[in-house]
Amino acid sequence: MKRKITLTAMFILGLVVLPLSLHGDPKMGFAQEDAAEPEPVELDDTKWEVEMVYVSGKGKKEVSTDILIFSDNKFISESFQKNKYSPTNYSMILEEDGTTKFGTMQVKDKETSFWKGNARGDTIEGSVHTQFPGGDSKTVYFTGKLISGKLLP
């Protein structure tokens, strides 16, 4: 019963907090490169190759690669899928400055992962925060490029 209440609370928290957190995170912004602003893009039917970077509290850096897929209104991380996470719905906000912000939450047993990120042009960046049983957590940052699909305004 306690687990059901906890998962329900985490789900509700994700529905309320995630969209709010996606709306104004200055650390997730992109540097201005061109005077012309790109239009916001739809992510569905796109695939992204990303570099995942984790730095431990002791300063040890771990780098890996992943493929992020947005398909049929679902989000898939190939590496998380290999670890038995299922595809999940994602939320998206199209900003006037050309940034598309997205977020999702995935649950596997007693693990919960919160993804949030920004896509602009053919570039994507963001983070995934995983909460483990017992209270431990890990945040991994990612950056990458579009490798397939067409971004639609």
Tab-separated table of C-alpha atoms in Angstrom:
chain	number	residue	atom	x	y	z
A	1	MET	CA	0.000	0.000	0.000
A	2	LYS	CA	2.871	2.378	0.884
A	3	ARG	CA	4.530	1.738	-2.505
A	4	LYS	CA	1.277	2.483	-4.354
A	5	ILE	CA	0.865	5.772	-2.483
A	6	THR	CA	4.522	6.684	-3.124
A	7	LEU	CA	4.279	5.935	-6.855
A	8	THR	CA	1.013	7.862	-7.090
A	9	ALA	CA	2.561	10.848	-5.301
A	10	MET	CA	5.630	10.713	-7.557
A	11	PHE	CA	3.401	10.565	-10.641
A	12	ILE	CA	1.367	13.571	-9.498
A	13	LEU	CA	4.566	15.413	-8.573
A	14	GLY	CA	5.918	14.698	-12.058
A	15	LEU	CA	2.741	16.038	-13.677
A	16	VAL	CA	2.836	19.261	-11.659
A	17	VAL	CA	6.542	19.963	-11.104
A	18	LEU	CA	8.014	18.750	-14.395
A	19	PRO	CA	6.076	21.123	-16.677
A	20	LEU	CA	6.865	23.992	-14.294
A	21	SER	CA	10.547	23.091	-14.152
A	22	LEU	CA	10.734	22.874	-17.942
A	23	HIS	CA	9.441	26.422	-18.339
A	24	GLY	CA	12.361	28.414	-16.957
A	25	ASP	CA	15.575	26.549	-16.253
A	26	PRO	CA	18.360	28.999	-17.162
A	27	LYS	CA	20.989	26.248	-16.880
A	28	MET	CA	19.324	24.409	-19.769
A	29	GLY	CA	19.542	27.357	-22.200
A	30	PHE	CA	21.466	27.560	-25.453
A	31	ALA	CA	24.023	30.198	-26.414
A	32	GLN	CA	22.943	32.646	-29.109
A	33	GLU	CA	24.796	31.812	-32.333
A	34	ASP	CA	22.852	33.454	-35.155
A	35	ALA	CA	20.726	36.568	-35.371
A	36	ALA	CA	17.900	34.570	-37.004
A	37	GLU	CA	15.934	32.550	-34.464
A	38	PRO	CA	14.984	28.997	-35.485
A	39	GLU	CA	11.357	27.961	-35.110
A	40	PRO	CA	10.341	25.553	-32.335
A	41	VAL	CA	10.216	21.959	-33.533
A	42	GLU	CA	8.087	18.878	-32.947
A	43	LEU	CA	10.187	15.971	-31.662
A	44	ASP	CA	8.021	13.038	-32.758
A	45	ASP	CA	9.676	10.727	-35.303
A	46	THR	CA	13.207	11.931	-34.479
A	47	LYS	CA	16.291	10.062	-33.273
A	48	TRP	CA	19.226	11.663	-31.426
A	49	GLU	CA	22.739	10.417	-30.647
A	50	VAL	CA	23.812	11.761	-27.256
A	51	GLU	CA	26.850	11.705	-25.020
A	52	MET	CA	25.892	10.984	-21.412
A	53	VAL	CA	28.181	12.434	-18.717
A	54	TYR	CA	28.101	11.643	-15.007
A	55	VAL	CA	30.559	13.097	-12.494
A	56	SER	CA	30.567	11.384	-9.102
A	57	GLY	CA	30.858	13.228	-5.808
A	58	LYS	CA	34.523	12.180	-5.778
A	59	GLY	CA	35.107	13.759	-9.194
A	60	LYS	CA	35.206	10.531	-11.204
A	61	LYS	CA	33.809	11.163	-14.694
A	62	GLU	CA	31.839	8.493	-16.558
A	63	VAL	CA	31.010	9.030	-20.236
A	64	SER	CA	28.758	6.855	-22.386
A	65	THR	CA	26.625	7.194	-25.492
A	66	ASP	CA	22.921	6.641	-25.965
A	67	ILE	CA	20.254	6.969	-28.616
A	68	LEU	CA	17.117	8.913	-27.686
A	69	ILE	CA	14.038	8.220	-29.789
A	70	PHE	CA	10.782	10.156	-29.977
A	71	SER	CA	8.243	8.004	-31.817
A	72	ASP	CA	4.437	7.692	-31.739
A	73	ASN	CA	4.373	10.232	-28.884
A	74	LYS	CA	6.643	7.990	-26.804
A	75	PHE	CA	10.166	8.583	-25.498
A	76	ILE	CA	12.741	5.790	-25.609
A	77	SER	CA	16.322	5.738	-24.363
A	78	GLU	CA	18.015	2.710	-25.909
A	79	SER	CA	20.320	2.227	-22.906
A	80	PHE	CA	17.444	2.542	-20.423
A	81	GLN	CA	15.348	0.162	-22.530
A	82	LYS	CA	18.168	-2.410	-22.258
A	83	ASN	CA	17.837	-1.978	-18.478
A	84	LYS	CA	14.129	-2.866	-18.664
A	85	TYR	CA	12.661	0.654	-18.698
A	86	SER	CA	9.598	0.870	-20.952
A	87	PRO	CA	8.887	3.599	-23.520
A	88	THR	CA	6.848	6.404	-21.964
A	89	ASN	CA	4.762	9.419	-22.953
A	90	TYR	CA	6.529	12.758	-22.947
A	91	SER	CA	5.464	16.378	-22.538
A	92	MET	CA	6.708	19.128	-24.789
A	93	ILE	CA	6.639	22.931	-24.687
A	94	LEU	CA	7.336	24.944	-27.831
A	95	GLU	CA	9.042	28.215	-26.891
A	96	GLU	CA	8.949	31.371	-29.029
A	97	ASP	CA	12.760	31.620	-29.010
A	98	GLY	CA	13.087	28.420	-31.038
A	99	THR	CA	13.643	26.018	-28.130
A	100	THR	CA	11.557	22.893	-27.706
A	101	LYS	CA	11.573	21.743	-24.066
A	102	PHE	CA	10.566	18.203	-23.168
A	103	GLY	CA	10.209	16.046	-20.103
A	104	THR	CA	9.117	12.610	-19.028
A	105	MET	CA	9.195	10.241	-16.079
A	106	GLN	CA	10.011	6.523	-16.224
A	107	VAL	CA	9.470	3.980	-13.457
A	108	LYS	CA	11.123	0.573	-13.215
A	109	ASP	CA	10.365	-1.414	-10.073
A	110	LYS	CA	11.380	1.004	-7.289
A	111	GLU	CA	13.552	3.223	-9.518
A	112	THR	CA	12.222	6.467	-10.971
A	113	SER	CA	13.974	8.497	-13.670
A	114	PHE	CA	13.057	12.068	-14.614
A	115	TRP	CA	14.212	13.262	-18.039
A	116	LYS	CA	14.185	16.900	-19.120
A	117	GLY	CA	15.851	18.608	-22.009
A	118	ASN	CA	15.906	21.164	-24.793
A	119	ALA	CA	16.108	20.750	-28.536
A	120	ARG	CA	17.033	23.622	-30.791
A	121	GLY	CA	17.848	23.185	-34.446
A	122	ASP	CA	19.659	19.834	-34.732
A	123	THR	CA	21.049	19.961	-31.162
A	124	ILE	CA	19.662	18.453	-27.959
A	125	GLU	CA	20.800	18.748	-24.328
A	126	GLY	CA	19.408	17.938	-20.924
A	127	SER	CA	19.583	15.683	-17.903
A	128	VAL	CA	18.166	12.528	-16.417
A	129	HIS	CA	17.793	12.273	-12.649
A	130	THR	CA	17.318	8.757	-11.270
A	131	GLN	CA	16.055	8.094	-7.757
A	132	PHE	CA	17.029	4.641	-6.446
A	133	PRO	CA	15.467	2.578	-3.644
A	134	GLY	CA	16.862	3.631	-0.288
A	135	GLY	CA	17.199	7.294	-1.243
A	136	ASP	CA	20.334	7.324	-3.406
A	137	SER	CA	20.162	9.313	-6.628
A	138	LYS	CA	22.204	10.040	-9.740
A	139	THR	CA	22.016	12.872	-12.267
A	140	VAL	CA	23.485	12.427	-15.738
A	141	TYR	CA	23.761	15.240	-18.303
A	142	PHE	CA	23.518	14.719	-22.050
A	143	THR	CA	24.270	16.622	-25.247
A	144	GLY	CA	23.840	15.418	-28.800
A	145	LYS	CA	22.793	15.808	-32.402
A	146	LEU	CA	19.860	14.785	-34.555
A	147	ILE	CA	20.713	11.626	-36.521
A	148	SER	CA	17.394	10.869	-38.216
A	149	GLY	CA	13.938	12.258	-38.729
A	150	LYS	CA	12.706	15.619	-39.806
A	151	LEU	CA	12.058	18.416	-37.349
A	152	LEU	CA	8.688	19.984	-38.097
A	153	PRO	CA	7.811	23.577	-37.088
